[in-house]
mmCIF file of C-alpha atoms in Angstrom:
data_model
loop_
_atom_site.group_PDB
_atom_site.id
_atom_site.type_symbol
_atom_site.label_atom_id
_atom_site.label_comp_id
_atom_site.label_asym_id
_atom_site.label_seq_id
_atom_site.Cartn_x
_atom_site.Cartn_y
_atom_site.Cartn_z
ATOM 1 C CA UNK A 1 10.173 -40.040 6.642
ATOM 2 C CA UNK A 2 11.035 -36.944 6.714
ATOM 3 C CA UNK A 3 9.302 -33.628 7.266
ATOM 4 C CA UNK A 4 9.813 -31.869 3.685
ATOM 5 C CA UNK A 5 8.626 -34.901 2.039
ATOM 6 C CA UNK A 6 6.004 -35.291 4.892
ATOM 7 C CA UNK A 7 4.618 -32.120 3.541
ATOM 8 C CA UNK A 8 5.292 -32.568 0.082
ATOM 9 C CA UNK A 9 3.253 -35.870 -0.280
ATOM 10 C CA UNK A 10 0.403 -34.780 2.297
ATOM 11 C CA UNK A 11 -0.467 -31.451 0.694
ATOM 12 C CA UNK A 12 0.446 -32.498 -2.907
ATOM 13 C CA UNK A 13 -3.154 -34.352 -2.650
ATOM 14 C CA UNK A 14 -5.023 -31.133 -2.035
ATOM 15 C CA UNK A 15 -6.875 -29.598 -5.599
ATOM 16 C CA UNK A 16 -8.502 -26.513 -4.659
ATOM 17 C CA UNK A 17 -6.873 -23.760 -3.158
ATOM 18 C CA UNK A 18 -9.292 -21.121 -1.352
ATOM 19 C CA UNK A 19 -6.808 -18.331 -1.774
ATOM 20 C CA UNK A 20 -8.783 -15.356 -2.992
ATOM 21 C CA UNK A 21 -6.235 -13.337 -5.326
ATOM 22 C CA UNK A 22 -6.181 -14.156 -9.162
ATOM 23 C CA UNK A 23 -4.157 -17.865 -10.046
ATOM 24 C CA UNK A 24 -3.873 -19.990 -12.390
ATOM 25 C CA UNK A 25 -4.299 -24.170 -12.545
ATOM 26 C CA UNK A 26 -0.809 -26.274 -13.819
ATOM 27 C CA UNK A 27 -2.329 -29.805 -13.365
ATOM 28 C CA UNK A 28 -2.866 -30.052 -9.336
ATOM 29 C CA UNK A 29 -1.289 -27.413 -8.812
ATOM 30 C CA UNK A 30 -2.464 -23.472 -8.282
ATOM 31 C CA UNK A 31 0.567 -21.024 -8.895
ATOM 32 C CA UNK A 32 0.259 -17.532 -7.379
ATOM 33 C CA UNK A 33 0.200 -13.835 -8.054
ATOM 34 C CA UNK A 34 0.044 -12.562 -4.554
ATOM 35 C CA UNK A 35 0.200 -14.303 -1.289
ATOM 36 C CA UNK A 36 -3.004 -12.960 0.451
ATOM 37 C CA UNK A 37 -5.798 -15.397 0.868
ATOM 38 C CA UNK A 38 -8.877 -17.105 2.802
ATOM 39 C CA UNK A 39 -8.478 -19.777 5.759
ATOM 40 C CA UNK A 40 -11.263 -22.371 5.856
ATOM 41 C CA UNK A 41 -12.694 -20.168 8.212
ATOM 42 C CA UNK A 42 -12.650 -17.444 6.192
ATOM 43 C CA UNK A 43 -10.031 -15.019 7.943
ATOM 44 C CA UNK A 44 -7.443 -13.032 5.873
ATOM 45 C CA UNK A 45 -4.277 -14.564 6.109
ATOM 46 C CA UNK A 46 -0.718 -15.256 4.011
ATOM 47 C CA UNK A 47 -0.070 -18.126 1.419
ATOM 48 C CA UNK A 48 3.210 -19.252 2.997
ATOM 49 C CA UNK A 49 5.229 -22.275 3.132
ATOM 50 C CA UNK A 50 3.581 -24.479 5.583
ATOM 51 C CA UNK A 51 6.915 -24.517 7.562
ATOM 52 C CA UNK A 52 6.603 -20.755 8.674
ATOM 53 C CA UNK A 53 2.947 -21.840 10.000
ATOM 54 C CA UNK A 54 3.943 -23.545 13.160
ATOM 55 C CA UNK A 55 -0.084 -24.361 14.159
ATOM 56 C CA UNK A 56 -0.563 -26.245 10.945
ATOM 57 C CA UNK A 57 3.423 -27.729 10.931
ATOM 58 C CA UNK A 58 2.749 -29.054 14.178
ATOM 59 C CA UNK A 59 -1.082 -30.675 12.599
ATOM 60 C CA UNK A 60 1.045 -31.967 9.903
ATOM 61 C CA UNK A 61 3.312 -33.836 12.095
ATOM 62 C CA UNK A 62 0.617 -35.503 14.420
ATOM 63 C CA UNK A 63 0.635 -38.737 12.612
ATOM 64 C CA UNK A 64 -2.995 -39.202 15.572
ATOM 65 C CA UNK A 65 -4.692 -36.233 14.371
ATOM 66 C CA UNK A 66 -8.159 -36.697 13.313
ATOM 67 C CA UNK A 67 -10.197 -36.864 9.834
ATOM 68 C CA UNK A 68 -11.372 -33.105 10.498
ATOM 69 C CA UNK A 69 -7.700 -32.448 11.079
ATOM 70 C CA UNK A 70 -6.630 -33.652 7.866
ATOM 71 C CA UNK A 71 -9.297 -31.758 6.358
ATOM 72 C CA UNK A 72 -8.035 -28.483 7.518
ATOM 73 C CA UNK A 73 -4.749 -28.936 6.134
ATOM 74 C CA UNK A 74 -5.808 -29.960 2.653
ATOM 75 C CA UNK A 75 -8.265 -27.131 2.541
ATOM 76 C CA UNK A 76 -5.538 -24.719 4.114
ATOM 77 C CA UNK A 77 -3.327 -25.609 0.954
ATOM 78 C CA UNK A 78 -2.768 -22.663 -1.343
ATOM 79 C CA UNK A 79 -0.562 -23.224 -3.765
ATOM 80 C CA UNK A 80 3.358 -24.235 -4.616
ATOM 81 C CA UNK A 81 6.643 -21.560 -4.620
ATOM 82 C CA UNK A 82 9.230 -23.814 -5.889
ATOM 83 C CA UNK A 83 7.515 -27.232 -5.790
ATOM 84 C CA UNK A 84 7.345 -26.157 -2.131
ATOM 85 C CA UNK A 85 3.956 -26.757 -0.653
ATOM 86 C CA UNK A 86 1.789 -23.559 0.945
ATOM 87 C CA UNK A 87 -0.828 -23.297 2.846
ATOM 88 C CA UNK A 88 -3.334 -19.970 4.188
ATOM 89 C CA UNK A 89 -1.861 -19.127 7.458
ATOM 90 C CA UNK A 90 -3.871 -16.369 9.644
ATOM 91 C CA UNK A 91 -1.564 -13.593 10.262
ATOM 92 C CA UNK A 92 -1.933 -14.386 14.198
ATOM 93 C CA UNK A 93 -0.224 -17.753 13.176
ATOM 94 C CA UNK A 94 2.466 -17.006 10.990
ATOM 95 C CA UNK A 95 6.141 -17.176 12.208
ATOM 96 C CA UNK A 96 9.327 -17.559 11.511
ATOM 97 C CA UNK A 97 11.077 -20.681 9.593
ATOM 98 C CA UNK A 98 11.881 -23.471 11.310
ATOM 99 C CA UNK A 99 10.521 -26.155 13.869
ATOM 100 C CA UNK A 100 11.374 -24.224 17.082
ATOM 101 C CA UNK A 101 9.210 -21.152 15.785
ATOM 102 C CA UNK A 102 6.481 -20.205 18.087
ATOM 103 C CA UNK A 103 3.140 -18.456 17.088
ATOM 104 C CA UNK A 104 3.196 -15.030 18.726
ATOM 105 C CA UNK A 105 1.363 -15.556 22.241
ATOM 106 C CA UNK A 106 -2.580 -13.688 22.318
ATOM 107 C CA UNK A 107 -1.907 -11.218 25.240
ATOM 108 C CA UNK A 108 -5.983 -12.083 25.970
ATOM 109 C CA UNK A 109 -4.672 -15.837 26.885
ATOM 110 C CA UNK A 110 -1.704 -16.267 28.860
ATOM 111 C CA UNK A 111 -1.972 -19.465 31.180
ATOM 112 C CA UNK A 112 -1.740 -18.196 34.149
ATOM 113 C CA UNK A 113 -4.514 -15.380 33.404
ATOM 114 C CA UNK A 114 -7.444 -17.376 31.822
ATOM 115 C CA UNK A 115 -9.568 -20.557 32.846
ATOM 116 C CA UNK A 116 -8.568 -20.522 36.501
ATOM 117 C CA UNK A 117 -11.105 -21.713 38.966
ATOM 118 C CA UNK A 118 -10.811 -21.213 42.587
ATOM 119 C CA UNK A 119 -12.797 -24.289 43.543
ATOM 120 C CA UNK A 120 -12.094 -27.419 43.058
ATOM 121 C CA UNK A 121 -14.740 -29.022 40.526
ATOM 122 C CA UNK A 122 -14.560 -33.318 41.109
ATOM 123 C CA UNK A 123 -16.088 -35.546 38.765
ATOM 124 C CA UNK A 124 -19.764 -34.282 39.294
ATOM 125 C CA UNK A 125 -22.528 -37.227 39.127
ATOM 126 C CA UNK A 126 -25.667 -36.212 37.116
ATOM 127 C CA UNK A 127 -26.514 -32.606 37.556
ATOM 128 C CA UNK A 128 -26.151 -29.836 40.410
ATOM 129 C CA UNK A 129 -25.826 -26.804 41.492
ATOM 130 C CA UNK A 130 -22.685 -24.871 41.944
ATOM 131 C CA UNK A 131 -20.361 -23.319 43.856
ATOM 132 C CA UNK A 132 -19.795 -19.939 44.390
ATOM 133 C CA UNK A 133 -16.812 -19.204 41.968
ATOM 134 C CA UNK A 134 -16.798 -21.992 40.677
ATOM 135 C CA UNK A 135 -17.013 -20.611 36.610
ATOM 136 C CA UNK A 136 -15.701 -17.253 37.073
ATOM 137 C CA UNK A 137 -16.435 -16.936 33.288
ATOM 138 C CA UNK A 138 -20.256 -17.574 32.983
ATOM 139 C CA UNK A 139 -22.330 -14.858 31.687
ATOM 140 C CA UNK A 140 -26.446 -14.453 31.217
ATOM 141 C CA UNK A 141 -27.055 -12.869 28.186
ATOM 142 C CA UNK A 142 -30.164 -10.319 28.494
ATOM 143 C CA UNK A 143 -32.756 -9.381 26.386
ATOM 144 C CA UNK A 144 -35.231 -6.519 25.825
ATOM 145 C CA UNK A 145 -38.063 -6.165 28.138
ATOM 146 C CA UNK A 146 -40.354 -3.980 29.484
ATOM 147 C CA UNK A 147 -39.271 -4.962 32.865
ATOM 148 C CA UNK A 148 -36.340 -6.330 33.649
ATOM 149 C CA UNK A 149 -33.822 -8.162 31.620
ATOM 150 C CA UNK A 150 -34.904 -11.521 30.513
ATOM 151 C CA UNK A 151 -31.943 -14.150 30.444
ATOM 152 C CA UNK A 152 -32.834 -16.589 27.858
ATOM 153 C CA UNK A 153 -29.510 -17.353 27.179
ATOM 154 C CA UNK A 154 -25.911 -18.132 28.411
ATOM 155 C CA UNK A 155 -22.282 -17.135 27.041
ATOM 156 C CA UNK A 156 -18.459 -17.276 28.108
ATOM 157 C CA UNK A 157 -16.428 -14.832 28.923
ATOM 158 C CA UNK A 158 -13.152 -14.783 26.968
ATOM 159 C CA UNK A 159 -11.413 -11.309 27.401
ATOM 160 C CA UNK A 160 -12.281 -8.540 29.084
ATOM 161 C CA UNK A 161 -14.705 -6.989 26.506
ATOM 162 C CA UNK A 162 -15.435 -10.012 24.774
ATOM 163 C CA UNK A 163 -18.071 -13.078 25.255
ATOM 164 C CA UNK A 164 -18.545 -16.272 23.277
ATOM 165 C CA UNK A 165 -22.035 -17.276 22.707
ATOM 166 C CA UNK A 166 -24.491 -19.261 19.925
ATOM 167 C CA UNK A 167 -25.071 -17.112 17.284
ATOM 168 C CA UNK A 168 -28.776 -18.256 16.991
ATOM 169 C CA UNK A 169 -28.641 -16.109 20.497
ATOM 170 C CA UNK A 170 -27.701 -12.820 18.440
ATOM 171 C CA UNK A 171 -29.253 -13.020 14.617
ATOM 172 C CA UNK A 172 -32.680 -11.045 15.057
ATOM 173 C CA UNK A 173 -32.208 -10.489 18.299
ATOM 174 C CA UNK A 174 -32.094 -7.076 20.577
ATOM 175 C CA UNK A 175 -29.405 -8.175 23.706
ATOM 176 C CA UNK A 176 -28.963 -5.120 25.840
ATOM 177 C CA UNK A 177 -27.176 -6.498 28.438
ATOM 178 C CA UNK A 178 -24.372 -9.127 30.033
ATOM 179 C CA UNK A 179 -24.631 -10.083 33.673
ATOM 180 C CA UNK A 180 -20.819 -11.457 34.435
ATOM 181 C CA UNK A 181 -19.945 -13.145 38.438
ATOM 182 C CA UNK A 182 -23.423 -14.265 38.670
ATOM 183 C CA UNK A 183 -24.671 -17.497 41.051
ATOM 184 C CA UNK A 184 -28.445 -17.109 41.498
ATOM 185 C CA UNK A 185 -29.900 -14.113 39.890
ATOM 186 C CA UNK A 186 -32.779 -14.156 41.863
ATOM 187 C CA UNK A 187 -31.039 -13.370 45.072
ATOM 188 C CA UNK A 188 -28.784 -11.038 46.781
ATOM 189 C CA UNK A 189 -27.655 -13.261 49.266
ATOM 190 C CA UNK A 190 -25.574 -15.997 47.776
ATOM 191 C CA UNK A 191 -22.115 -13.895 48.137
ATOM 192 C CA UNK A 192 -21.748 -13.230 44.533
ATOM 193 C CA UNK A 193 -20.978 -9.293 43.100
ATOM 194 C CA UNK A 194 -22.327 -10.212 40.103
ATOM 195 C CA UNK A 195 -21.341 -7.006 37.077
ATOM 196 C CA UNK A 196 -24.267 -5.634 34.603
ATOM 197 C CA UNK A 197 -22.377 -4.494 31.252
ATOM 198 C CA UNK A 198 -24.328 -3.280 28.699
ATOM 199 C CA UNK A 199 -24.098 -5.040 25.621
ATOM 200 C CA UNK A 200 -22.146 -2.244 22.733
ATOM 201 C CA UNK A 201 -22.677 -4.700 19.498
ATOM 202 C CA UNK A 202 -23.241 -8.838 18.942
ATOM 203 C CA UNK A 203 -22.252 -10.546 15.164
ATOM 204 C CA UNK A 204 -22.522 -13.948 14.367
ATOM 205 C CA UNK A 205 -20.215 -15.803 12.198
ATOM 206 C CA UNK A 206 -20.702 -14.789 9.019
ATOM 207 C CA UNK A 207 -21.424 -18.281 7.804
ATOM 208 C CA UNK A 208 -24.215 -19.038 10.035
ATOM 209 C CA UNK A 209 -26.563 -21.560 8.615
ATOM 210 C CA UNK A 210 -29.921 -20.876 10.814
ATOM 211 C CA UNK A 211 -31.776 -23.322 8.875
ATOM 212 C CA UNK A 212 -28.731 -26.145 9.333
ATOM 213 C CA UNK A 213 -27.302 -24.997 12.341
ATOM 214 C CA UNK A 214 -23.458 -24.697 11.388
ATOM 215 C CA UNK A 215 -21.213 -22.412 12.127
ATOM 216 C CA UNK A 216 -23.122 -21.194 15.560
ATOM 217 C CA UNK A 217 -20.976 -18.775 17.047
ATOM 218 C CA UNK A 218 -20.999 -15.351 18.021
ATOM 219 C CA UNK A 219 -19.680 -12.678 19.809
ATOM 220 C CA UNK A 220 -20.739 -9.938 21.877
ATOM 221 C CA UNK A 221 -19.341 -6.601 22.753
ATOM 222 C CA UNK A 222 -19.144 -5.178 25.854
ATOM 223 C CA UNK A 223 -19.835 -1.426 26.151
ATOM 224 C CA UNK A 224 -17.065 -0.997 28.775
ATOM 225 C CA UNK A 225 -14.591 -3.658 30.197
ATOM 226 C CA UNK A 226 -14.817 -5.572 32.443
ATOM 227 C CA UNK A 227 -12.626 -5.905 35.916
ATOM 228 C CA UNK A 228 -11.358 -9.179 36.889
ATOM 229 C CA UNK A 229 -11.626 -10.822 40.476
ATOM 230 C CA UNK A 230 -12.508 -13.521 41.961
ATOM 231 C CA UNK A 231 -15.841 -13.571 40.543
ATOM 232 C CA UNK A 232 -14.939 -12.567 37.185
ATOM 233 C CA UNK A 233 -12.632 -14.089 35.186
ATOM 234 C CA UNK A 234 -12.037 -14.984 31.351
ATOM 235 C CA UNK A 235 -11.680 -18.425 30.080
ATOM 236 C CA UNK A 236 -9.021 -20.133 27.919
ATOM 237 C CA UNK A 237 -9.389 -20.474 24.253
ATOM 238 C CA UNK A 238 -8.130 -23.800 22.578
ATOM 239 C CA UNK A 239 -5.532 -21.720 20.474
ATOM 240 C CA UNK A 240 -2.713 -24.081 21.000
ATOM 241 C CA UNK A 241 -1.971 -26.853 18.343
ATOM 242 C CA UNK A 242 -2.421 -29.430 21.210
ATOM 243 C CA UNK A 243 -5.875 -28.688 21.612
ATOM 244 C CA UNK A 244 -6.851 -27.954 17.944
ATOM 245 C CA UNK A 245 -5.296 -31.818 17.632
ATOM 246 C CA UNK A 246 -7.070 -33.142 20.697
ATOM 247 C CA UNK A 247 -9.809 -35.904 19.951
ATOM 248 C CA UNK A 248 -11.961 -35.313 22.848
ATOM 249 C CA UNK A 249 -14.022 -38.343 21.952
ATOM 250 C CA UNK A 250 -15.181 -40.251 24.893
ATOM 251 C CA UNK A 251 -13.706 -37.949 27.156
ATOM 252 C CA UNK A 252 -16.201 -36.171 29.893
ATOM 253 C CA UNK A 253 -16.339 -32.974 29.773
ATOM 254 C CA UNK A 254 -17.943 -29.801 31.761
ATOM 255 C CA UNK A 255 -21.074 -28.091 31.237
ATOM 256 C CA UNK A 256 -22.758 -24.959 33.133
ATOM 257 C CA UNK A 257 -25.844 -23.038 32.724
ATOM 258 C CA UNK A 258 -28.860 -21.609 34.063
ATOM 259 C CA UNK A 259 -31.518 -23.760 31.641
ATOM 260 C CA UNK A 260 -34.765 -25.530 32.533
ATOM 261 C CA UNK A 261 -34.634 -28.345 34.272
ATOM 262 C CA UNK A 262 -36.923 -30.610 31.503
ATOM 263 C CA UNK A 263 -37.590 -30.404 27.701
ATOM 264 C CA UNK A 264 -40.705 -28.032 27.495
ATOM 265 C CA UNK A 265 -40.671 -27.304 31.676
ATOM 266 C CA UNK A 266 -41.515 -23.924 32.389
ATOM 267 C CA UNK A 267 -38.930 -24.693 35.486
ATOM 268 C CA UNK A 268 -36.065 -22.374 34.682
ATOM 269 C CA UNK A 269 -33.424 -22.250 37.824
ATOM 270 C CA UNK A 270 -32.229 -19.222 38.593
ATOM 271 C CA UNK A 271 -29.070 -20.752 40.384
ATOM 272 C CA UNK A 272 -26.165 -21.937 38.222
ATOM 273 C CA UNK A 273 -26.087 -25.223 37.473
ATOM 274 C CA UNK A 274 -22.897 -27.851 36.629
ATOM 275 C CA UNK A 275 -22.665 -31.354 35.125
ATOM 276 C CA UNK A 276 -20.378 -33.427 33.118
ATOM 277 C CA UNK A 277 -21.014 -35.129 29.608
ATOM 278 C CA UNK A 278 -19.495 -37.616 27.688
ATOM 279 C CA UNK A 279 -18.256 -36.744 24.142
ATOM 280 C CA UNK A 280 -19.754 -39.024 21.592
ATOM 281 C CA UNK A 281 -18.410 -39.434 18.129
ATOM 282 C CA UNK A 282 -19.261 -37.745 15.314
ATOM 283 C CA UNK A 283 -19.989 -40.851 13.533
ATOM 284 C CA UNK A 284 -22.325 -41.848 16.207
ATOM 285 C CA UNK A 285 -23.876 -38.482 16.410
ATOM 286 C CA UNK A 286 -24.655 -38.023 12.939
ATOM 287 C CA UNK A 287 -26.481 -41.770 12.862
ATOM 288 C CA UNK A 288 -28.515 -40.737 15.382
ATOM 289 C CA UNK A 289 -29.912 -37.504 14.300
ATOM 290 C CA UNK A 290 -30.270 -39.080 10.669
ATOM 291 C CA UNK A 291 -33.384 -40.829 12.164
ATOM 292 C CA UNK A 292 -35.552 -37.431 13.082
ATOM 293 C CA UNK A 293 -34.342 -34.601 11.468
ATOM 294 C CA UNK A 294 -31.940 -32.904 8.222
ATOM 295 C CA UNK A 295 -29.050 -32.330 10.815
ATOM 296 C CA UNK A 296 -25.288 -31.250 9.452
ATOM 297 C CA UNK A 297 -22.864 -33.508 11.971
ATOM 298 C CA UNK A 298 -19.855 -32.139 10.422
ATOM 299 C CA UNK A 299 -16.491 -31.539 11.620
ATOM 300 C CA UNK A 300 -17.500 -27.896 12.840
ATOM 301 C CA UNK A 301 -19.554 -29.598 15.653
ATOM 302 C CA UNK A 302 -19.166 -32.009 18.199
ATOM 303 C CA UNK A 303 -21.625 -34.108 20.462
ATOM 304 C CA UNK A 304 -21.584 -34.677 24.078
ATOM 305 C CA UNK A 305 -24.192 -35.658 26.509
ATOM 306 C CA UNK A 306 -27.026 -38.439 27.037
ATOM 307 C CA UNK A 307 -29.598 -40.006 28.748
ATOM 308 C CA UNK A 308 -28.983 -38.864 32.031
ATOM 309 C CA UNK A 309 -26.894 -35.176 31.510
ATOM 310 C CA UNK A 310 -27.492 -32.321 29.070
ATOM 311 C CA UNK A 311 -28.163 -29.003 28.513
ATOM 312 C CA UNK A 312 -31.257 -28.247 27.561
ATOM 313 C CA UNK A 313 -33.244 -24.334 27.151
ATOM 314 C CA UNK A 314 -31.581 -21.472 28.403
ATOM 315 C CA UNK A 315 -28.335 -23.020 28.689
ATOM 316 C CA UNK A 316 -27.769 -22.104 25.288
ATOM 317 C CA UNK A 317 -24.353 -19.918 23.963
ATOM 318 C CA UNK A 318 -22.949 -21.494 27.644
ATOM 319 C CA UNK A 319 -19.396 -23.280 27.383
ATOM 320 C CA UNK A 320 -18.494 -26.922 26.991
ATOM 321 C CA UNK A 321 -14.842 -26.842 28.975
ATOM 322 C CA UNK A 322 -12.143 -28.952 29.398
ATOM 323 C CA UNK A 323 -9.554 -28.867 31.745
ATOM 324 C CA UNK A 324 -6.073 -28.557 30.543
ATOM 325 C CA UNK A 325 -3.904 -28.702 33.662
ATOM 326 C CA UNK A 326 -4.990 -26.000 36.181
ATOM 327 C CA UNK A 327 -6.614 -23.937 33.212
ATOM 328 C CA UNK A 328 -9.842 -24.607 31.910
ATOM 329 C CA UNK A 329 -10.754 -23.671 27.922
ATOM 330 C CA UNK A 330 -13.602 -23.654 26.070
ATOM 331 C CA UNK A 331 -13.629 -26.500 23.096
ATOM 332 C CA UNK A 332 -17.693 -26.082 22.581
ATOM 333 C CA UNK A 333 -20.578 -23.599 22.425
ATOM 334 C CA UNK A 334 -23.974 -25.327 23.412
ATOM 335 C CA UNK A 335 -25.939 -25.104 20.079
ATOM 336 C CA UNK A 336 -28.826 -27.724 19.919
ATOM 337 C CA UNK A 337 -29.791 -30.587 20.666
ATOM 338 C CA UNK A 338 -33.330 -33.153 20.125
ATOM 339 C CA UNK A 339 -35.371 -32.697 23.624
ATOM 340 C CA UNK A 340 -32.926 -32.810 26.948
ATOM 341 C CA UNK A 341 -31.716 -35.573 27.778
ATOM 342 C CA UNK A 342 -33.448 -37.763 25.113
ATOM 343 C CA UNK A 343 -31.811 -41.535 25.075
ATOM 344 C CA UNK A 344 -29.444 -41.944 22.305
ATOM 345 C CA UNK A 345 -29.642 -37.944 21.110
ATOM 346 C CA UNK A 346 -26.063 -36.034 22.879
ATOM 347 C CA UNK A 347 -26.373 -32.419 22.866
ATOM 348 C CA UNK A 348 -24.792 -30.920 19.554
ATOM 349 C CA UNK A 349 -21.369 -27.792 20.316
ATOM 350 C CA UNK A 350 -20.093 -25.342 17.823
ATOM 351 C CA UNK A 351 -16.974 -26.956 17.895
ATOM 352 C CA UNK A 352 -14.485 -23.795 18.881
ATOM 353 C CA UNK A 353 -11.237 -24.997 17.934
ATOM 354 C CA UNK A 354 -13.181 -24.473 14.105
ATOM 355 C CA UNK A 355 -13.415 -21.105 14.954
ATOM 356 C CA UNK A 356 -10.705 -20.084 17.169
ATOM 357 C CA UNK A 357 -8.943 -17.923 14.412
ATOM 358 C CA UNK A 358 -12.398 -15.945 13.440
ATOM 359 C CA UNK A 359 -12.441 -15.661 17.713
ATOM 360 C CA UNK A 360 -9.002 -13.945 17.832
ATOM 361 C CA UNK A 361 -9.423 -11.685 14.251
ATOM 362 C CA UNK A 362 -12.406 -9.917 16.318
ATOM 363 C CA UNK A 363 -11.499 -9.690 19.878
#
């Protein structure tokens, strides 16, 4: 089959277009007035012919991707210019006609700057502590005290001003500062030179759901950037179309943080901690939490973790990573999850590659 009529009879199925400028309905179809409009994740972008959107070309042609995959590109569809389908393409996406366009590169996220570590991680049984260097990217998150900062939660470092974290760590909340190159915080001598920044503004996705938990992702603002070395370094963001077509199900997966060691334990280590968790399907996930609580298991989320390894308080806003080759990227922000640990009940991630475009518009 071939690709026009690949994207013909795919997006010729979608029936409502999310493009935000005035239209009008001809059957199933929405014609245009302008070509500005909303993505799904509700960035400006350009109602263009699918073919000049080489992220969603190359989702289109995946014949593996997954149900959440499809869903983008019907929701992504905008509209017809010559009985040629459209879709909302971010302006960070669009290029050129043709297959052997590339989306311009994000001068934040070249390879062979982001996601290196300069230790070795191996498959890592249960959970311990790590090494020195080992997540160049981790950050502690601090709050307002009368004291001293008070770290209550973790983030991800993901250009040099910039860090990833759960927005339920920012709505209503005063953070004043990010600790970046940090191994045990209550020590000076485990090698680390650990950087205080102080915190310059933190917003949350603007469709943050506190009540059902979607869409928890933020970002924080560093007042001054920050200066890489071997201790501090930024970490990939799953911007390419292979990762925003990965299925990660069943695949295990990284987790760090500096969160109690128990549900309800008042034993908070102050020494990074690493472990690996499975990735559970959505399908799975969402039959689980239907038993104790209103949860949204959508395709914004994912679910990793179980009986043995999770994160639990204070590790959350930290990254879920994958390793892509040498480079590791963040595909999760912790979010929530029922206890720690808690048989049949996986830790629930902001799934980033959901929000990767909203990432890049405000970095």
């Amino acid at each position: 089959m071939s690709l026009t009529f690949k994207v013909i009879a795919f997006l010729s199925l979608a029936t409502i277009s999310i493009c935000d400028d005035d239209g009008f309905t001809v059957g199933n179809r929405l014609r245009r007035q302008a070509n500005t409009c909303k993505t799904p994740s509700n960035q400006q972008g350009q109602c263009i012919n699918i073919q000049s959107c080489q992220p969603l070309l190359d989702l289109l042609s995946n014949e593996k991707r997954s149900p959440a995959q499809t869903s983008l590109l019907q929701k992504s569809f905008c509209g017809y210019e010559n009985d040629r389908p459209k879709v909302c393409c971010t302006r960070q996406q669009t290029s050129g006609p043709g297959p052997s366009s590339q989306p311009p590169a994000n001068p934040q996220q070249q390879s062979n700057e982001c996601g290196i570590s300069t230790v070795n991680v191996n498959k890592i049984v249960g959970g311990r502590a790590a090494k020195l260097r080992a997540w160049p990217w981790m950050a502690l998150i601090g709050y307002n005290s009368m004291s001293k900062p008070q770290w209550n939660c973790g983030g991800t470092l993901v250009n040099a001003r910039h860090v990833v974290t759960a927005a339920h760590c920012i709505l209503n909340k005063r953070l004043t500062v990010v600790r970046l190159g940090e191994l045990d915080y209550n020590t000076i001598d485990d090698k680390a030179n650990h950087v205080d920044i102080p915190v310059e503004k933190a917003f949350s996705h603007p469709q943050y759901n506190p009540s059902r938990r979607l869409s928890d992702i933020g970002i924080v603002k560093l007042r001054e950037a920050a200066r890489f070395n071997a201790d501090v370094q930024p970490i990939c963001l799953p911007s390419s179309a292979e990762l925003r077509s990965k299925n990660v199900d069943g695949l295990s997966l990284f987790i760090a943080g500096w969160g109690s060691f128990g549900y309800k334990s008042n034993q908070y280590p102050s020494q990074l901690y690493e472990a690996q968790v499975d990735v559970m399907s959505n399908q799975e996930c969402a039959s689980a939490y239907a038993k104790i609580r209103a949860s949204s298991i959508d395709e914004t989320v994912l679910c990793a973790g179980g009986s043995t390894t999770d994160s639990c308080q204070g590790d959350s806003g930290g990254p879920l990573m994958i390793p892509i080759k040498k480079n590791y990227h963040l595909i999760g922000v912790i979010s929530y999850g029922h206890k720690c640990a808690e048989p049949g009940f996986p830790g629930v991630y902001t799934r980033v590659t959901e929000f990767v475009d909203w990432i890049q518009a405000n970095i």
